[in-house]
Coordinates of C-alpha atoms in Angstrom, one line a residue:
X11 CA 45.3 8.9 47.8
X12 CA 44.6 12.2 49.6
X13 CA 44.3 12.4 53.4
X14 CA 43.1 15.2 55.6
X15 CA 41.8 15.9 59.1
X16 CA 38.5 17.5 60.2
X17 CA 37.0 18.3 63.5
X18 CA 33.6 17.0 64.5
X19 CA 30.9 19.0 66.2
X20 CA 31.9 17.4 69.5
X21 CA 35.5 18.3 69.1
X22 CA 37.0 15.0 68.0
X23 CA 39.5 14.7 65.1
X24 CA 38.6 12.4 62.2
X25 CA 41.0 11.3 59.5
X26 CA 39.5 11.5 56.0
X27 CA 40.8 9.7 52.9
X28 CA 39.8 9.8 49.3
X29 CA 41.1 8.4 46.0
X30 CA 38.7 10.3 43.8
X31 CA 35.8 12.7 44.5
X32 CA 34.3 10.7 47.4
X33 CA 35.8 11.2 50.8
X34 CA 35.4 8.9 53.8
X35 CA 36.3 8.7 57.5
X36 CA 39.1 6.2 58.2
X37 CA 38.0 3.7 60.7
X38 CA 39.8 3.7 64.1
X39 CA 42.1 6.6 63.2
X40 CA 42.5 9.2 65.9
X41 CA 44.9 11.5 63.9
X42 CA 47.1 11.5 60.8
X43 CA 50.1 11.8 63.2
X44 CA 49.2 8.5 64.9
X45 CA 48.7 6.8 61.6
X46 CA 52.0 8.1 60.3
X47 CA 54.0 7.1 63.4
X48 CA 52.5 3.6 63.3
X49 CA 53.5 3.2 59.7
X50 CA 57.0 4.5 60.5
X51 CA 57.5 1.8 63.1
X52 CA 55.9 -1.0 61.1
X53 CA 57.2 -0.2 57.7
X54 CA 53.7 -0.3 56.2
X55 CA 52.7 2.2 53.7
X56 CA 50.0 4.7 54.7
X57 CA 47.8 3.7 51.8
X58 CA 48.0 0.0 52.8
X59 CA 47.4 0.8 56.5
X60 CA 44.4 2.9 55.7
X61 CA 43.1 0.1 53.4
X62 CA 43.5 -2.4 56.3
X63 CA 41.6 -0.2 58.7
X64 CA 38.8 0.4 56.3
X65 CA 36.6 3.3 55.5
X66 CA 33.4 4.4 57.3
X67 CA 30.8 7.1 56.6
X68 CA 31.1 9.5 53.7
X69 CA 32.3 13.1 54.4
X70 CA 31.3 16.3 52.5
X71 CA 34.8 17.7 52.6
X72 CA 34.1 21.0 50.8
X73 CA 31.2 21.7 53.3
X74 CA 33.5 20.9 56.2
X75 CA 36.0 23.4 54.7
X76 CA 33.3 26.1 54.4
X77 CA 32.2 25.5 58.0
X78 CA 35.8 26.0 59.3
X79 CA 36.2 22.4 60.4
X80 CA 39.2 21.4 58.3
X81 CA 42.4 21.2 60.3
X82 CA 46.0 21.2 59.1
X83 CA 46.4 17.7 57.6
X84 CA 48.9 16.7 60.3
X85 CA 49.5 18.2 63.7
X86 CA 51.6 17.2 66.7
X87 CA 50.1 16.7 70.2
X88 CA 52.8 19.1 71.4
X89 CA 53.0 22.0 68.8
X90 CA 56.6 22.7 69.8
X91 CA 57.5 19.4 68.1
X92 CA 56.2 20.4 64.7
X93 CA 58.8 22.4 62.7
X94 CA 58.0 24.7 59.8
X95 CA 61.1 25.2 57.6
X96 CA 61.8 25.9 54.0
X97 CA 64.3 26.5 51.2
X98 CA 64.5 29.1 48.5
X99 CA 66.1 29.7 45.1
X100 CA 65.4 26.1 44.2
X101 CA 63.1 26.6 41.2
X102 CA 64.1 27.5 37.7
X103 CA 63.1 31.2 37.4
X104 CA 63.1 31.8 41.1
X105 CA 66.3 33.8 41.0
X106 CA 64.9 36.6 38.9
X107 CA 62.4 37.8 41.5
X108 CA 64.9 37.6 44.4
X109 CA 67.7 39.1 42.3
X110 CA 65.5 42.1 41.5
X111 CA 64.7 42.6 45.1
X112 CA 68.3 42.8 46.1
X113 CA 70.1 44.2 43.0
X114 CA 70.0 47.7 44.4
X115 CA 72.2 46.6 47.3
X116 CA 75.2 45.9 45.2
X117 CA 77.0 47.5 42.3
X118 CA 75.4 46.7 39.0
X119 CA 78.6 45.0 37.8
X120 CA 78.5 42.5 40.7
X121 CA 76.4 39.4 40.9
X122 CA 74.0 39.4 43.8
X123 CA 74.2 36.8 46.5
X124 CA 70.8 35.5 45.4
X125 CA 72.0 34.9 41.9
X126 CA 75.2 33.3 43.2
X127 CA 73.1 30.9 45.3
X128 CA 70.8 30.1 42.4
X129 CA 73.7 29.3 40.0
X130 CA 75.3 27.1 42.6
X131 CA 72.0 25.1 42.7
X132 CA 71.8 24.9 38.9
X133 CA 75.4 23.7 38.7
X134 CA 75.4 21.3 41.7
X135 CA 71.8 20.8 43.0
X136 CA 71.1 17.6 41.1
X137 CA 73.8 15.1 42.1
X138 CA 73.8 11.5 41.0
X139 CA 72.2 8.9 43.2
X140 CA 74.1 8.3 46.4
X141 CA 76.1 11.6 46.1
X142 CA 75.5 14.9 48.0
X143 CA 74.9 18.0 46.0
X144 CA 75.4 21.7 46.9
X145 CA 73.3 22.9 49.9
X146 CA 70.5 25.3 49.2
X147 CA 69.4 28.4 51.0
X148 CA 67.5 27.3 54.1
X149 CA 65.3 29.2 56.6
X150 CA 63.2 28.6 59.7
X151 CA 59.6 29.7 60.1
X152 CA 58.6 28.4 63.5
X153 CA 56.8 25.6 65.3
X154 CA 53.3 24.4 65.3
X155 CA 52.4 27.6 67.2
X156 CA 52.9 29.4 63.8
X157 CA 50.6 27.1 61.9
X158 CA 47.3 28.4 60.5
X159 CA 44.6 26.0 59.5
X160 CA 43.4 25.9 55.9
X161 CA 40.7 28.6 55.7
X162 CA 42.0 30.5 58.7
X163 CA 43.8 33.9 58.8
X164 CA 47.5 34.4 58.2
X165 CA 48.2 37.1 60.8
X166 CA 50.7 39.8 60.0
X167 CA 52.1 41.3 63.2
X168 CA 52.1 45.0 64.0
X169 CA 55.8 45.5 63.2
X170 CA 55.5 43.8 59.8
X171 CA 56.1 46.0 56.7
X172 CA 54.3 43.5 54.4
X173 CA 52.4 40.2 54.3
X174 CA 52.6 38.4 51.1
X175 CA 51.9 34.9 49.8
X176 CA 54.4 32.3 48.6
X177 CA 52.7 29.4 46.8
X178 CA 54.7 26.3 47.3
X179 CA 54.7 22.5 47.8
X180 CA 55.7 21.1 51.1
X181 CA 57.1 17.7 52.1
X182 CA 55.4 16.3 55.3
X183 CA 57.6 14.1 57.5
X184 CA 57.6 12.3 60.8
X185 CA 60.7 11.0 62.6
X186 CA 60.6 7.3 63.6
X187 CA 61.8 6.1 67.0
X188 CA 65.2 5.2 65.5
X189 CA 65.7 8.7 64.1
X190 CA 64.7 7.9 60.5
X191 CA 62.9 10.7 58.6
X192 CA 59.8 9.2 57.0
X193 CA 57.9 11.1 54.3
X194 CA 54.1 11.2 54.8
X195 CA 53.5 12.9 51.5
X196 CA 53.2 16.3 49.9
X197 CA 50.8 19.3 50.3
X198 CA 50.1 22.7 49.0
X199 CA 51.6 25.4 51.2
X200 CA 51.5 29.2 51.7
X201 CA 55.0 30.2 53.0
X202 CA 53.7 33.6 54.0
X203 CA 56.5 36.2 54.3
X204 CA 57.4 39.9 54.7
X205 CA 59.0 40.8 51.4
X206 CA 59.4 44.5 52.1
X207 CA 61.5 43.7 55.2
X208 CA 63.6 41.2 53.2
X209 CA 64.2 43.8 50.4
X210 CA 65.7 46.2 52.9
X211 CA 68.7 44.0 53.3
X212 CA 69.3 40.3 52.4
X213 CA 70.4 39.7 56.0
X214 CA 66.8 40.5 57.1
X215 CA 65.7 37.3 55.3
X216 CA 65.6 35.4 58.6
X217 CA 63.3 38.1 60.2
X218 CA 61.0 38.2 57.1
X219 CA 60.4 34.4 57.4
X220 CA 59.2 34.4 61.0
X221 CA 55.6 34.7 60.1
X222 CA 52.7 32.2 60.1
X223 CA 52.3 29.5 57.4
X224 CA 49.6 27.2 56.2
X225 CA 49.5 23.9 54.3
X226 CA 46.9 21.5 53.1
X227 CA 44.0 21.0 53.2
X228 CA 45.0 17.5 52.0
X229 CA 48.2 15.5 51.8
X230 CA 49.0 13.6 48.6
X231 CA 50.5 10.2 49.4
X232 CA 53.2 8.7 47.3
X233 CA 55.7 10.2 44.9
X234 CA 55.6 13.8 43.8
X235 CA 54.8 14.3 40.1
X236 CA 57.8 15.5 38.1
X237 CA 55.8 18.4 36.7
X238 CA 53.3 20.2 39.0
X239 CA 51.3 23.1 37.5
X240 CA 49.2 25.2 39.7
X241 CA 47.7 28.6 40.1
X242 CA 48.1 31.3 42.8
X243 CA 45.6 34.1 43.1
X244 CA 44.5 36.9 45.5
X245 CA 40.9 37.8 45.8
X246 CA 39.8 41.2 47.2
X247 CA 36.0 41.2 47.7
X248 CA 34.5 40.0 44.5
X249 CA 37.5 40.8 42.4
X250 CA 40.6 38.8 41.6
X251 CA 43.5 41.2 41.8
X252 CA 46.3 38.7 41.1
X253 CA 46.4 35.4 39.3
X254 CA 49.5 33.6 38.0
X255 CA 50.7 30.1 37.4
X256 CA 53.2 28.4 39.7
X257 CA 55.3 25.5 38.7
X258 CA 56.9 22.8 40.9
X259 CA 58.2 19.3 40.7
X260 CA 61.7 18.3 39.8
X261 CA 61.2 19.2 36.1
X262 CA 60.9 22.8 37.2
X263 CA 63.6 22.8 39.9
X264 CA 67.3 23.3 40.1
X265 CA 67.6 20.9 43.0
X266 CA 66.4 17.3 43.4
X267 CA 64.0 16.6 46.3
X268 CA 66.5 14.1 47.6
X269 CA 69.2 16.8 47.8
X270 CA 66.9 19.2 49.6
X271 CA 65.8 16.5 52.0
X272 CA 69.4 15.5 52.7
X273 CA 70.5 19.0 53.6
X274 CA 67.5 19.4 56.0
X275 CA 67.8 16.1 57.8
X276 CA 71.6 15.9 57.9
X277 CA 71.3 17.8 61.2
X278 CA 70.7 15.6 64.2
X279 CA 68.5 18.4 65.6
X280 CA 65.9 17.5 62.9
X281 CA 66.0 13.8 63.5
X282 CA 64.4 13.7 67.0
X283 CA 62.1 10.8 67.4
X284 CA 58.4 11.7 67.2
X285 CA 58.8 15.1 65.6
X286 CA 56.9 16.4 62.6
X287 CA 58.5 18.4 59.9
X288 CA 56.8 20.5 57.2
X289 CA 59.5 21.5 54.8
X290 CA 58.6 24.0 52.0
X291 CA 60.5 23.6 48.7
X292 CA 60.4 27.2 47.3
X293 CA 58.6 29.0 44.5
X294 CA 59.2 31.2 41.4
X295 CA 55.9 33.0 41.7
X296 CA 55.2 36.0 43.9
X297 CA 52.5 38.7 43.7
X298 CA 55.0 41.0 45.3
X299 CA 57.1 40.9 42.1
X300 CA 54.1 42.1 40.2
X301 CA 53.7 45.1 42.5
X302 CA 50.8 43.8 44.5
X303 CA 50.4 45.0 48.1
X304 CA 48.0 42.7 49.9
X305 CA 45.4 44.4 52.2
X306 CA 43.6 43.3 55.3
X307 CA 40.9 40.8 54.4
X308 CA 42.4 39.7 51.1
X309 CA 42.1 36.0 50.3
X310 CA 45.1 34.0 49.2
X311 CA 44.2 30.9 47.1
X312 CA 46.6 28.2 45.9
X313 CA 45.6 25.2 43.9
X314 CA 47.1 22.5 41.8
X315 CA 45.7 19.5 40.0
X316 CA 46.2 16.3 42.0
X317 CA 46.5 18.0 45.4
X318 CA 42.9 18.2 46.4
X319 CA 41.0 21.2 47.7
X320 CA 42.6 24.6 47.2
X321 CA 44.5 26.2 50.1
X322 CA 42.7 29.4 51.1
X323 CA 43.8 31.8 53.8
X324 CA 42.8 35.4 54.5
X325 CA 45.2 38.1 55.5
X326 CA 44.7 39.7 58.9
X327 CA 46.8 42.8 59.5
X328 CA 47.0 43.4 63.2
X329 CA 46.8 47.0 64.4
X330 CA 47.8 48.8 67.6
X331 CA 51.0 50.1 69.1
X332 CA 54.3 48.5 68.3
X333 CA 55.6 48.9 71.9
X334 CA 59.0 47.6 72.9
X335 CA 58.9 44.2 74.6
X336 CA 60.2 44.5 78.1
X337 CA 62.1 41.7 79.6
X338 CA 61.7 40.9 83.3
X339 CA 64.9 40.0 85.3
X340 CA 64.5 37.1 87.7

């Protein structure tokens, strides 16, 4: 089952569910967040809960998307309680791009930190059930204030040196009242980043990740397929200037999902009741590695079979002065 959220002409949120091509409004559902929290407390699966509520009128989801009425598939009433985070160097093949970005910083005879981290994951990222594996690279992107809806622009700030896509899968979670992380499902994500800033120095990775992100338009309920095969492309006007496959799922990863989830939620900070987490699992596909420099107005498109509508976002490069931010003393 796939679930999403749309906004009606009078401003209300409707939850939409589909198990095939036909999409329907979920009766009595005010938001995916409310549905997920109710299931977290009751122990009922989302699919069963939606089945019990029942379905109402049909929805033309592609039309709603084209009209700009598709929302992120989960939001929080207080955006500061939605956390955008991610992990890198988790996919087989992901080290080569990152290693090439940073190889110039170290002597050729030395292994880069990126390659060291990747090899640690290959050797210790798939522990046996009940055991803890090596921790991955981890980064923070922001709160719900940094979230762009499917179809909306990903805004690159004036001080940015680049704005490039990262096609990924994200796990969507809510935290129950007793602090238990509960997975809602999985969605396509664009972990938009500044790769030129990151390439200057590996220690600029944290800065390069403080950019908007988008996920959706739909959340896939249930388990993640072992082998996910998708496509990432960039459109410029009528032309497709970049197109490449991206792979995900544990068959294509150096870490298990359970290990990645453990190393995120082991922190008490990330188990605060009522919070929402969108945790992106990494990628091995970047247009940046192919020498592509996105331009204002380009359209990023990410799709994968079984995950519903493609995730599309335009690039908006802000202009103007990059004046220093002055702090007022109180």
